[in-house]
């Protein structure tokens, strides 16, 4: 069975972008793959985090995974910091990564822009992400478009290691949604929808109440026309909303365009909001049940055990190949 690994940062509330770009695919892949899904808390601390908020958000990410349909009996669900091998392999891969490669990362450039001082961890972040993936010899990595560059580096590092030390790592492939691999902000279609945005109206959080979702969608920026047409070049805002609609309704883009022909943006946005609510409301109900049930830490303990065993096998092999003394 092919192996899947992916993760999300507990650095804020998960958004509809996280759901469409990645989480929806996590749920789909678990039926046919051996899956590892984690909350990447070590990555989250590459920017300052309030300790209490980090703890809460880590729990929230894992609870949302399960509420969205990840079955912990099928998939291994864990926190990155619970599996020490991530930090260890992350360091080893940092020594194989070139400064120039890290300097080219657009996510680093975006996050560092305009800051007086930038933590070194933000810079070496992609080497740790490569360790996350290579530690499990993952074949497939379901992510949104914004992770393409990091994944490319992961592939390069796997190949570099294999060439230098002998065949060790599987070279992973990305797995992207056909529609909605980059969900854009509701207030500015040139920026991706992001959980760390200061403007709450720019994103839909997976835990937003139905009324908040309706309000945010009704206020979403559109062009001054009235045609519901998928044309990312000339109508980026409406095209973004159509992508969200398609992913939340399982209708094709062509079907959505046909359905709203001549009707204008009003009815389209209204129905879009209902589609989003219909997807998120049941997830929110399950989320509340999971948070109340107290089962989360048991799931995390089991996940950490299973992931650690797997990770240790690969790390031992890596250490032997690199010339460390393994006792
Ligand atoms: P993060 O936490 O920023 O996002 C989690 C996942 O959600 C996707 N995503 C989006 N997809 C579509 N539209 C959007 N607006 C949108 N925003 C976020 C991301 O592409 C991602 O798949 N570096 C990763 C976390 C990570 C990881 C890993 C992922 C660490 N190690 C190993 C895969 C494998 C990140 O910051 O994702």
Tab-separated table of C-alpha atoms in Angstrom, residues 77-294:
chain	number	residue	atom	x	y	z
A	77	UNK	CA	-2.645	10.975	13.609
A	78	UNK	CA	0.017	12.676	15.706
A	79	UNK	CA	1.875	15.801	16.758
A	80	UNK	CA	5.231	16.450	15.120
A	81	UNK	CA	6.894	17.292	18.462
A	82	UNK	CA	5.878	13.875	19.849
A	83	UNK	CA	8.153	12.142	17.358
A	84	UNK	CA	11.677	13.319	18.165
A	85	UNK	CA	13.099	11.874	14.965
A	86	UNK	CA	11.645	14.828	13.000
A	87	UNK	CA	13.962	17.329	14.669
A	88	UNK	CA	16.899	14.956	14.380
A	89	UNK	CA	16.512	14.211	10.673
A	90	UNK	CA	15.604	17.880	10.135
A	91	UNK	CA	19.048	18.865	11.390
A	92	UNK	CA	20.797	16.303	9.197
A	93	UNK	CA	18.933	17.486	6.127
A	94	UNK	CA	19.687	21.124	6.994
A	95	UNK	CA	23.350	20.250	6.561
A	96	UNK	CA	22.581	18.965	3.051
A	97	UNK	CA	20.536	22.025	2.062
A	98	UNK	CA	22.179	24.972	0.300
A	99	UNK	CA	21.590	28.532	1.534
A	100	UNK	CA	20.689	29.514	-2.033
A	101	UNK	CA	17.897	26.947	-2.104
A	102	UNK	CA	16.394	28.359	1.088
A	103	UNK	CA	16.822	31.946	-0.103
A	104	UNK	CA	14.727	31.170	-3.168
A	105	UNK	CA	11.694	29.986	-1.140
A	106	UNK	CA	8.816	32.389	-1.786
A	107	UNK	CA	7.125	31.495	1.517
A	108	UNK	CA	10.273	32.565	3.390
A	109	UNK	CA	10.516	35.770	1.370
A	110	UNK	CA	6.839	36.578	2.060
A	111	UNK	CA	7.077	35.856	5.781
A	112	UNK	CA	10.383	37.692	6.209
A	113	UNK	CA	9.374	40.748	4.155
A	114	UNK	CA	9.515	44.008	6.098
A	115	UNK	CA	10.722	42.385	9.364
A	116	UNK	CA	13.764	43.767	11.211
A	117	UNK	CA	14.816	40.384	12.494
A	118	UNK	CA	13.820	36.962	11.254
A	119	UNK	CA	14.299	33.716	13.183
A	120	UNK	CA	16.749	31.235	11.675
A	121	UNK	CA	14.059	28.541	11.977
A	122	UNK	CA	11.897	30.362	9.463
A	123	UNK	CA	14.797	30.094	7.031
A	124	UNK	CA	15.546	26.392	7.612
A	125	UNK	CA	11.818	25.498	7.809
A	126	UNK	CA	11.843	23.611	4.446
A	127	UNK	CA	14.589	21.212	5.572
A	128	UNK	CA	12.428	20.194	8.542
A	129	UNK	CA	9.461	19.738	6.212
A	130	UNK	CA	11.622	17.496	4.027
A	131	UNK	CA	12.458	15.452	7.139
A	132	UNK	CA	8.739	15.117	7.949
A	133	UNK	CA	8.115	13.544	4.584
A	134	UNK	CA	11.288	11.476	4.076
A	135	UNK	CA	11.186	9.991	7.573
A	136	UNK	CA	8.173	7.918	6.498
A	137	UNK	CA	9.298	7.265	2.939
A	138	UNK	CA	6.002	8.818	1.840
A	139	UNK	CA	5.019	8.273	-1.789
A	140	UNK	CA	2.352	10.982	-1.909
A	141	UNK	CA	2.017	14.334	-0.158
A	142	UNK	CA	-1.438	15.943	-0.387
A	143	UNK	CA	-0.971	19.717	-0.147
A	144	UNK	CA	-2.160	22.964	-1.708
A	145	UNK	CA	-0.275	24.821	-4.434
A	146	UNK	CA	1.675	27.001	-1.998
A	147	UNK	CA	3.693	23.963	-0.862
A	148	UNK	CA	4.942	23.045	-4.370
A	149	UNK	CA	8.296	24.734	-3.894
A	150	UNK	CA	8.895	23.066	-0.524
A	151	UNK	CA	8.020	19.720	-2.031
A	152	UNK	CA	10.400	20.251	-4.917
A	153	UNK	CA	13.190	20.885	-2.404
A	154	UNK	CA	12.193	17.708	-0.540
A	155	UNK	CA	12.563	15.743	-3.765
A	156	UNK	CA	15.954	17.337	-4.448
A	157	UNK	CA	17.172	16.534	-0.929
A	158	UNK	CA	15.992	12.920	-1.222
A	159	UNK	CA	17.874	12.549	-4.489
A	160	UNK	CA	20.951	14.307	-3.129
A	161	UNK	CA	21.037	12.027	-0.094
A	162	UNK	CA	20.479	8.918	-2.208
A	163	UNK	CA	23.295	9.874	-4.562
A	164	UNK	CA	25.723	10.669	-1.784
A	165	UNK	CA	24.958	7.840	0.628
A	166	UNK	CA	23.128	5.180	-1.391
A	167	UNK	CA	19.446	4.569	-2.025
A	168	UNK	CA	17.606	5.406	1.189
A	169	UNK	CA	14.668	7.731	0.621
A	170	UNK	CA	11.571	7.434	-1.537
A	171	UNK	CA	11.312	10.511	-3.776
A	172	UNK	CA	7.776	11.753	-3.011
A	173	UNK	CA	5.140	13.169	-5.363
A	174	UNK	CA	2.782	16.036	-4.579
A	175	UNK	CA	-0.971	15.432	-4.694
A	176	UNK	CA	-3.026	18.536	-5.449
A	177	UNK	CA	-6.752	19.131	-5.841
A	178	UNK	CA	-7.810	19.709	-9.470
A	179	UNK	CA	-9.887	22.731	-8.455
A	180	UNK	CA	-9.079	24.932	-5.465
A	181	UNK	CA	-5.393	24.107	-4.955
A	182	UNK	CA	-5.014	27.803	-4.154
A	183	UNK	CA	-8.053	29.362	-2.514
A	184	UNK	CA	-7.673	33.129	-2.478
A	185	UNK	CA	-8.575	35.748	0.137
A	186	UNK	CA	-12.142	37.024	0.130
A	187	UNK	CA	-10.928	40.628	0.264
A	188	UNK	CA	-8.082	40.386	-2.254
A	189	UNK	CA	-7.881	37.697	-4.916
A	190	UNK	CA	-4.165	38.297	-5.428
A	191	UNK	CA	-3.402	36.827	-1.980
A	192	UNK	CA	-4.024	33.270	-0.792
A	193	UNK	CA	-6.597	32.711	1.935
A	194	UNK	CA	-4.504	32.464	5.086
A	195	UNK	CA	-5.157	31.595	8.734
A	196	UNK	CA	-2.574	34.158	9.797
A	197	UNK	CA	-4.257	37.095	8.049
A	198	UNK	CA	-5.061	40.047	10.322
A	199	UNK	CA	-8.349	40.669	8.507
A	200	UNK	CA	-10.915	38.134	9.799
A	201	UNK	CA	-13.134	38.903	6.805
A	202	UNK	CA	-10.484	37.658	4.393
A	203	UNK	CA	-10.862	34.004	5.342
A	204	UNK	CA	-13.535	31.536	6.368
A	205	UNK	CA	-12.425	29.587	9.420
A	206	UNK	CA	-13.608	25.994	9.569
A	207	UNK	CA	-15.173	26.845	12.934
A	208	UNK	CA	-16.949	30.045	11.829
A	209	UNK	CA	-20.655	29.924	12.689
A	210	UNK	CA	-23.137	29.697	9.795
A	211	UNK	CA	-24.079	33.359	10.223
A	212	UNK	CA	-20.481	34.496	10.133
A	213	UNK	CA	-19.909	32.383	7.004
A	214	UNK	CA	-22.945	33.959	5.315
A	215	UNK	CA	-21.787	37.438	6.238
A	216	UNK	CA	-18.234	36.888	5.046
A	217	UNK	CA	-19.370	35.492	1.696
A	218	UNK	CA	-21.915	38.247	1.132
A	219	UNK	CA	-19.130	40.792	1.749
A	220	UNK	CA	-16.559	38.993	-0.416
A	221	UNK	CA	-15.096	41.338	-3.005
A	222	UNK	CA	-16.249	40.831	-6.607
A	223	UNK	CA	-15.739	42.782	-9.823
A	224	UNK	CA	-18.401	45.261	-10.872
A	225	UNK	CA	-19.903	42.962	-13.534
A	226	UNK	CA	-22.639	40.399	-12.908
A	227	UNK	CA	-21.569	37.378	-14.930
A	228	UNK	CA	-20.798	34.199	-12.961
A	229	UNK	CA	-17.985	33.041	-15.236
A	230	UNK	CA	-14.750	31.173	-14.408
A	231	UNK	CA	-12.000	33.381	-15.773
A	232	UNK	CA	-9.124	33.636	-13.251
A	233	UNK	CA	-7.258	36.166	-15.404
A	234	UNK	CA	-10.043	38.723	-15.761
A	235	UNK	CA	-12.423	37.748	-12.961
A	236	UNK	CA	-10.150	36.415	-10.190
A	237	UNK	CA	-12.578	37.111	-7.315
A	238	UNK	CA	-15.593	35.398	-8.876
A	239	UNK	CA	-13.415	32.549	-10.156
A	240	UNK	CA	-12.189	31.970	-6.609
A	241	UNK	CA	-15.772	31.812	-5.350
A	242	UNK	CA	-16.682	29.396	-8.155
A	243	UNK	CA	-13.779	27.130	-7.125
A	244	UNK	CA	-15.050	27.134	-3.540
A	245	UNK	CA	-18.565	26.383	-4.786
A	246	UNK	CA	-17.330	23.490	-6.926
A	247	UNK	CA	-15.405	21.953	-4.029
A	248	UNK	CA	-18.279	22.328	-1.574
A	249	UNK	CA	-20.987	21.019	-3.895
A	250	UNK	CA	-19.217	18.480	-6.122
A	251	UNK	CA	-20.646	20.347	-9.133
A	252	UNK	CA	-18.360	21.099	-12.054
A	253	UNK	CA	-17.388	24.655	-12.903
A	254	UNK	CA	-19.392	24.423	-16.149
A	255	UNK	CA	-22.495	23.298	-14.240
A	256	UNK	CA	-22.170	26.214	-11.830
A	257	UNK	CA	-21.735	28.731	-14.663
A	258	UNK	CA	-24.824	27.327	-16.394
A	259	UNK	CA	-26.889	27.362	-13.197
A	260	UNK	CA	-26.301	31.092	-12.577
A	261	UNK	CA	-26.355	32.305	-16.160
A	262	UNK	CA	-28.061	35.691	-16.253
A	263	UNK	CA	-28.806	35.685	-12.499
A	264	UNK	CA	-25.968	37.909	-11.245
A	265	UNK	CA	-23.829	37.605	-8.130
A	266	UNK	CA	-26.575	37.884	-5.478
A	267	UNK	CA	-28.227	34.462	-5.830
A	268	UNK	CA	-24.847	32.869	-6.558
A	269	UNK	CA	-23.270	34.150	-3.328
A	270	UNK	CA	-26.337	33.250	-1.284
A	271	UNK	CA	-26.331	29.664	-2.476
A	272	UNK	CA	-22.531	29.443	-2.178
A	273	UNK	CA	-22.804	30.384	1.501
A	274	UNK	CA	-25.377	27.598	2.022
A	275	UNK	CA	-23.088	25.068	0.330
A	276	UNK	CA	-20.184	26.054	2.569
A	277	UNK	CA	-22.392	25.906	5.676
A	278	UNK	CA	-23.672	22.469	4.630
A	279	UNK	CA	-20.090	21.184	4.423
A	280	UNK	CA	-18.780	22.793	7.618
A	281	UNK	CA	-21.738	22.503	10.005
A	282	UNK	CA	-21.558	18.707	10.458
A	283	UNK	CA	-17.777	18.959	10.873
A	284	UNK	CA	-18.287	21.590	13.580
A	285	UNK	CA	-20.776	19.380	15.428
A	286	UNK	CA	-18.388	16.441	15.424
A	287	UNK	CA	-15.588	18.785	16.454
A	288	UNK	CA	-17.473	19.825	19.587
A	289	UNK	CA	-18.194	16.192	20.453
A	290	UNK	CA	-14.539	15.219	20.048
A	291	UNK	CA	-13.300	18.122	22.165
A	292	UNK	CA	-15.764	17.141	24.913
A	293	UNK	CA	-15.063	13.409	24.753
A	294	UNK	CA	-11.496	13.578	26.052
